[in-house]
Coordinates of C-alpha atoms in Angstrom, one line a residue:
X1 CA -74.8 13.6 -19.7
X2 CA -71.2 12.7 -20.3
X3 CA -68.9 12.5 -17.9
X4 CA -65.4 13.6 -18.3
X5 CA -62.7 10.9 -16.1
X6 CA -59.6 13.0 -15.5
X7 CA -56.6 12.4 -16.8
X8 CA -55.0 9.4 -15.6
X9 CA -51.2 10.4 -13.9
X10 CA -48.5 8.7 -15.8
X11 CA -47.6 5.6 -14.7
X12 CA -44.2 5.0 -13.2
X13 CA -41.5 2.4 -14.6
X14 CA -41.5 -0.5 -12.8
X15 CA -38.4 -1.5 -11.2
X16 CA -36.9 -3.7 -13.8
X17 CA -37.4 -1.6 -16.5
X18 CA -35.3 1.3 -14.6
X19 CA -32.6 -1.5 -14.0
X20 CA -32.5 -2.2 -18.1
X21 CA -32.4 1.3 -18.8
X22 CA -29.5 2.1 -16.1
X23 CA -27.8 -0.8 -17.6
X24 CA -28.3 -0.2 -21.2
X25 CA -27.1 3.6 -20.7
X26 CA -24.1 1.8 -18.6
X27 CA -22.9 -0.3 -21.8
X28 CA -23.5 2.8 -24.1
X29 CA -21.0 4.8 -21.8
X30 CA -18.1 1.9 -21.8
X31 CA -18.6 1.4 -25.4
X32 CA -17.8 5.7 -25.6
X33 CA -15.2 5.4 -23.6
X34 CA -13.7 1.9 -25.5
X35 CA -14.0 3.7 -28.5
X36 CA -11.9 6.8 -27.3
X37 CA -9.0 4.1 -25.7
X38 CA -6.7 5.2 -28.7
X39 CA -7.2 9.2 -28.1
X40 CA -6.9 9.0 -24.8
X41 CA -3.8 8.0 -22.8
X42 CA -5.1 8.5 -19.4
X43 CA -8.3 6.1 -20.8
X44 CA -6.0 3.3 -22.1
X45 CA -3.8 3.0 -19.2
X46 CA -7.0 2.9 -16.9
X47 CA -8.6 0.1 -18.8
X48 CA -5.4 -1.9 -18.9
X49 CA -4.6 -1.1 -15.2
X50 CA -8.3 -2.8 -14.7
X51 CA -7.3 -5.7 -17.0
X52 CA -4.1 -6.2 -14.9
X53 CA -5.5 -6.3 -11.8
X54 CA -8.1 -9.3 -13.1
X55 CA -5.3 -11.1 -14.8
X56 CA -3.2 -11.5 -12.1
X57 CA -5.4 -11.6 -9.2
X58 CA -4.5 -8.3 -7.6
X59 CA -6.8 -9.1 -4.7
X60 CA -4.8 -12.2 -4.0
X61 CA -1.5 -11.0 -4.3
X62 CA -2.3 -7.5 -1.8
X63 CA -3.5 -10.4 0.5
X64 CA -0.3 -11.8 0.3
X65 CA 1.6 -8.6 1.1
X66 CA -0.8 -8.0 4.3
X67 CA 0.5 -11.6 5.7
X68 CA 4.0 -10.5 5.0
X69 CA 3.9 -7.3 6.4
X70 CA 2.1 -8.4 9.3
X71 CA 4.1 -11.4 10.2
X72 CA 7.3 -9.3 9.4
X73 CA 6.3 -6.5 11.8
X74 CA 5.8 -9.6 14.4
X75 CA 8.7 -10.8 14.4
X76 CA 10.5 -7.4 14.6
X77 CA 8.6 -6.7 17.8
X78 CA 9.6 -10.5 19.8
X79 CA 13.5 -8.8 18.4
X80 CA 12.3 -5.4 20.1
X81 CA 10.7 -7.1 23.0
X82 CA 13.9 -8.8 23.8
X83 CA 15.9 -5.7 23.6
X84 CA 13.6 -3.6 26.2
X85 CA 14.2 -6.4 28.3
X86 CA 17.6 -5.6 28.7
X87 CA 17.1 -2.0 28.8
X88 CA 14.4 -2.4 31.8
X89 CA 16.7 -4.9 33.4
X90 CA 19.3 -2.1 33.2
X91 CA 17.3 0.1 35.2
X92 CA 16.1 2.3 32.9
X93 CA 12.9 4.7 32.2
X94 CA 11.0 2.9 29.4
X95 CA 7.6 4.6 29.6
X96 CA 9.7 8.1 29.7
X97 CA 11.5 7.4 27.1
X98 CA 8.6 5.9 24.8
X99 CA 6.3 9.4 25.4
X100 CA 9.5 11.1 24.7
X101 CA 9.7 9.3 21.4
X102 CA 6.1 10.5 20.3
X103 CA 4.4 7.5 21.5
X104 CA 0.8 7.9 23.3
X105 CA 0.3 7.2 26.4
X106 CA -1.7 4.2 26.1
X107 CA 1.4 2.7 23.6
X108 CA 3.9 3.9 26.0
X109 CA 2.8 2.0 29.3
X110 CA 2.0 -1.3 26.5
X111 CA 5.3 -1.3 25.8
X112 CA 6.8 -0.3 29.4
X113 CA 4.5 -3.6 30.2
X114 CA 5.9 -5.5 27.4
X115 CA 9.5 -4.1 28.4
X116 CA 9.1 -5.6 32.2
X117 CA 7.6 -8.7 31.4
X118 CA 10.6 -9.6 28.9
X119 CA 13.7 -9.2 31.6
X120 CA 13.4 -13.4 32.4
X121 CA 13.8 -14.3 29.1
X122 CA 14.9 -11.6 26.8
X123 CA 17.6 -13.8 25.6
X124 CA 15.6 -16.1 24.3
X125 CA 13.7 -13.3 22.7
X126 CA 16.4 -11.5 21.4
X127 CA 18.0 -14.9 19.5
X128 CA 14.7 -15.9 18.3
X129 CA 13.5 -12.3 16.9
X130 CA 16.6 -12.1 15.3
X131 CA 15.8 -15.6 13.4
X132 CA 12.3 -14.5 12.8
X133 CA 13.3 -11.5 11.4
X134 CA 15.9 -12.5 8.3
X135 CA 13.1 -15.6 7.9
X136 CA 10.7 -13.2 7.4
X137 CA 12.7 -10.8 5.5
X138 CA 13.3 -13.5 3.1
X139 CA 9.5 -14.0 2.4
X140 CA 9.1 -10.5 2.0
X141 CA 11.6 -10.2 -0.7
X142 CA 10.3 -12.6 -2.2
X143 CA 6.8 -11.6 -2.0
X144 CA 7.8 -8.2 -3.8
X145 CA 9.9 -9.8 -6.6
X146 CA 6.7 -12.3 -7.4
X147 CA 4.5 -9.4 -7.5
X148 CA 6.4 -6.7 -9.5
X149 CA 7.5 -9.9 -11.7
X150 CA 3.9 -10.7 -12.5
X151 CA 2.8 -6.8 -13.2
X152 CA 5.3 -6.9 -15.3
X153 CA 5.0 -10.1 -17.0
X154 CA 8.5 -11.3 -16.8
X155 CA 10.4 -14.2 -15.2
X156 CA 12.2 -12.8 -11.7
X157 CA 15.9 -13.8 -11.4
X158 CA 17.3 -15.4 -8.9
X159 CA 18.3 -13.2 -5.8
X160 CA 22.1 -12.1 -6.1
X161 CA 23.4 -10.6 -3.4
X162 CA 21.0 -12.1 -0.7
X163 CA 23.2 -10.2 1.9
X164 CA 22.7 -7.0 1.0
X165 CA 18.9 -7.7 -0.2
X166 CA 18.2 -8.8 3.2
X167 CA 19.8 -5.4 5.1
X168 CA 17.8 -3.4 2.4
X169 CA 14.3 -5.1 3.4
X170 CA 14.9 -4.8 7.1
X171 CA 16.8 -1.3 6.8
X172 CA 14.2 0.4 4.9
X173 CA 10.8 -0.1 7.1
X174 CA 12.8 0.2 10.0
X175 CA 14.2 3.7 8.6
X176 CA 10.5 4.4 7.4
X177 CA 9.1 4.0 10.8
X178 CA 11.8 6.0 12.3
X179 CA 11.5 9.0 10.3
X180 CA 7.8 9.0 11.2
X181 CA 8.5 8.6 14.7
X182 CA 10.5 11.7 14.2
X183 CA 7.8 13.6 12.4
X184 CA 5.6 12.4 15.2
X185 CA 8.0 14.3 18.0
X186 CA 7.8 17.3 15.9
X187 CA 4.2 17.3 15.5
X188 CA 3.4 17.0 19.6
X189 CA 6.3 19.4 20.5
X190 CA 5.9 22.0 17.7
X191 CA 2.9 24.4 16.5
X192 CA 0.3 22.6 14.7
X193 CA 1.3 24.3 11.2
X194 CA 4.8 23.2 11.3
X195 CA 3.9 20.0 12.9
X196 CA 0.9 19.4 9.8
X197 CA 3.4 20.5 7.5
X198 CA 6.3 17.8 8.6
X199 CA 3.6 15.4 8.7
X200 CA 3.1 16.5 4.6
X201 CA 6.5 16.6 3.7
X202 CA 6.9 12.6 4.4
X203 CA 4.7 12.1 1.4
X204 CA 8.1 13.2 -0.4
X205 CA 10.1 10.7 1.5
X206 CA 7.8 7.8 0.6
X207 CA 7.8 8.6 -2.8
X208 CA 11.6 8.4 -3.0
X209 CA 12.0 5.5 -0.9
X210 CA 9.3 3.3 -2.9
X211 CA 10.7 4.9 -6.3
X212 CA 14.6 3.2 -4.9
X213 CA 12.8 0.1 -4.2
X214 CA 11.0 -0.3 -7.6
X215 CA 14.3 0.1 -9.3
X216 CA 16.0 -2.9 -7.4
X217 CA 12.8 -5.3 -8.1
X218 CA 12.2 -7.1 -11.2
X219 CA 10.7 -5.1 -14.5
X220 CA 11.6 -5.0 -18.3
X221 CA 14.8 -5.2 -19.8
X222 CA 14.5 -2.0 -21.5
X223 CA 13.5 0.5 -18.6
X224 CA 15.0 3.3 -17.1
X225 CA 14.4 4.6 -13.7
X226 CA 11.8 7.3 -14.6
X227 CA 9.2 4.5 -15.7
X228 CA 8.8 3.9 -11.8
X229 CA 7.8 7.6 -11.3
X230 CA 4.3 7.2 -11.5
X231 CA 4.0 3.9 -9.1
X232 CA 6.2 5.8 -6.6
X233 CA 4.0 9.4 -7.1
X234 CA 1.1 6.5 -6.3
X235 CA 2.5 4.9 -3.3
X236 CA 3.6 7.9 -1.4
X237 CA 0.1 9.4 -2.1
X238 CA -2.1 6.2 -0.6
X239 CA 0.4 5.8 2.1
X240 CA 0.8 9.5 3.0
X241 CA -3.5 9.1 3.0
X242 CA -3.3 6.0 5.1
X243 CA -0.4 7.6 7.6
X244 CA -2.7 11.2 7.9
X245 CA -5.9 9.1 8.6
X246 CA -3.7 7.1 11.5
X247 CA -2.4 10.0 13.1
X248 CA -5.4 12.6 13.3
X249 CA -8.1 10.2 13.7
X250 CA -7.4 6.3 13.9
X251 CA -4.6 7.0 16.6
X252 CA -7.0 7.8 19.3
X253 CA -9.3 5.0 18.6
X254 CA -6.4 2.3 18.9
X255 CA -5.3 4.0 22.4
X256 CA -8.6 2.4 23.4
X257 CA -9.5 -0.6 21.1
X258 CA -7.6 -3.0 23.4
X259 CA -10.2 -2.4 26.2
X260 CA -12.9 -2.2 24.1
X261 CA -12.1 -5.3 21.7
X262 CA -9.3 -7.2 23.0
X263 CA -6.2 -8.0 21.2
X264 CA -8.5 -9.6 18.4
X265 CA -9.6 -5.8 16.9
X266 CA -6.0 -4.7 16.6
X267 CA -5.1 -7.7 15.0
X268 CA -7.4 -6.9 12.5
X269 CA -7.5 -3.8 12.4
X270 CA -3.7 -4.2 11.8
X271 CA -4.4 -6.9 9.1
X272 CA -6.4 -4.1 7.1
X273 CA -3.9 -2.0 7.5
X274 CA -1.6 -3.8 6.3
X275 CA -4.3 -4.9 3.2
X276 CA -4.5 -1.8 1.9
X277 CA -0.7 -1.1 2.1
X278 CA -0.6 -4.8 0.3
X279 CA -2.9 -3.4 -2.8
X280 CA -1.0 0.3 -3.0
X281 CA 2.2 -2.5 -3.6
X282 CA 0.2 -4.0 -6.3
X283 CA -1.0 -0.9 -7.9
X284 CA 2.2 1.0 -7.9
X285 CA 3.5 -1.9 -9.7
X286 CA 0.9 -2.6 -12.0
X287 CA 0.8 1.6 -12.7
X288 CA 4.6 1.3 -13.6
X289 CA 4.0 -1.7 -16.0
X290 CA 1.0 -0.2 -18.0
X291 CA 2.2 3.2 -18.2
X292 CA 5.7 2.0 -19.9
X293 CA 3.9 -0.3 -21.8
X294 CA 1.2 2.4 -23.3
X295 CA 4.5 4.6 -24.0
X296 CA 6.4 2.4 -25.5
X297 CA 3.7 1.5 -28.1
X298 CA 3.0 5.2 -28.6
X299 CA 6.2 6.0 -29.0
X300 CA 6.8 3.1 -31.7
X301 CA 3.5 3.6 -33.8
X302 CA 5.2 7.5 -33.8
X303 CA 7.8 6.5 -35.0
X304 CA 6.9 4.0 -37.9
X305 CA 6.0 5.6 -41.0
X306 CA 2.4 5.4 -42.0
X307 CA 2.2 3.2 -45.1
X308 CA 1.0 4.7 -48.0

């Protein structure tokens, strides 16, 4: 008598032949999408804004910006530690006035604290924030010409008009961060859809700000002012993003990280804040560069005639 084995269940593929398969179907898809560069303007300008990034070390350079920025927004506080020196040696209501500003609670005694604890020497802090703060300027000017340079693959000019470059670096953040505080006043004293909708509306304000900026740093010869649209549309995006996720969420965890974590976690958490603004500088410039440059080549092979 015969006897009849059932059928054996298929065998499944062993783990490195699912890792050649999800590869092999990987390369097929970027050779698709290689081949479709020339149809495609959104493909070309992604694959050269990739390129970009690795040729000039995008990582790097955002790392850059968040040392900057960081150091920047240090020296501005010893400059506004020595000023609410004076103003609590004067008698007056800091931690009032800070809540009144739209500052938390936890923010508004820090800086009440910081405000007593600077009467004794808030000459010395005043003088030496002001130093600190055209030093740093300075390196932040240069930081953004070095890096708008590079996505653009020119050679920055020297500085003209140090001056007025100088007020324009320290006017601009410290305008920023006053129209937030105002949209933060609005949001805690109004109704929560005119307060969300203020909150939106900034996304406008960054866009024109960063799109001012762009036109003042180093580019091609040969652009106009609408070839920083799309870095500026990017910029106001990530930071509006960045400036949502701080106020309805990351807000109430920093009212509390200094007893949890010490000064050390907002340090860093500052430091990746100030990362990810770093890269959105990078981008925006490296958008701006690629998108002119896919243009301009478009526009020229349009223009040519095709040789017979």
């Amino acid at each position: 008598m015969t006897s009849t084995r059932p059928p054996e269940a298929p065998s499944e593929r062993p783990p490195r032949g699912r890792a050649s398969s999800v590869r092999a179907r990987g390369e097929e898809l970027y050779l698709e999408i290689e081949r479709r560069r020339p149809e495609h303007v959104s493909i070309e300008v992604a694959f050269r804004w990739f390129t970009r990034d690795k040729e000039i070390a995008g990582g790097v350079l955002g790392g850059g910006m968040a040392y900057r920025f960081f150091f920047w927004i240090m020296a501005l506080a010893v400059l506004a530690a020595g000023g609410l020196g004076f103003a609590s040696s004067s008698g007056a209501d800091v931690t009032a006035e800070a809540q009144n500003a739209g500052l938390a609670d936890a923010l508004a005694s820090t800086v009440a604290t910081a405000a007593s604890q600077s009467e004794s020497g808030r000459w010395w802090l005043l003088l030496s924030g002001a130093f600190l703060v055209l030093w740093f300027s300075y390196g932040l000017l240069r930081a953004l010409r070095l890096v708008h340079a590079a996505a653009w693959r020119v050679a920055a000019p020297p500085v003209r008009r140090v001056v007025r470059a100088l007020a324009a670096v320290v006017a601009a953040p410290v305008a920023i961060l006053a129209v937030t505080g105002a949209a933060a006043w609005v949001r805690l004293n109004a109704s929560r859809p005119v307060g969300f909708l203020v909150t939106l509306s900034l996304c406008l304000l960054f866009a024109l700000a960063w799109l001012w900026i762009s036109t003042k740093l180093p580019a091609a010869l040969d652009v106009d002012w609408t070839a920083f649209l799309p870095g500026a549309a990017l910029f106001a995006v990530g930071l509006e993003a960045l400036h949502l996720f701080t106020v309805y969420y990351l807000q109430t965890k920093l009212a509390n990280a200094s007893e949890l974590y010490g000064v050390l976690g907002l340090a860093t958490t500052a430091l990746f804040y100030f990362f990810l603004i770093g890269r959105g500088v990078v981008w925006a410039a490296e958008v701006n560069a690629v998108v002119w440059e896919v243009r301009s080549e478009r526009r020229e092979a349009a223009s040519t005639p095709a040789r017979s």
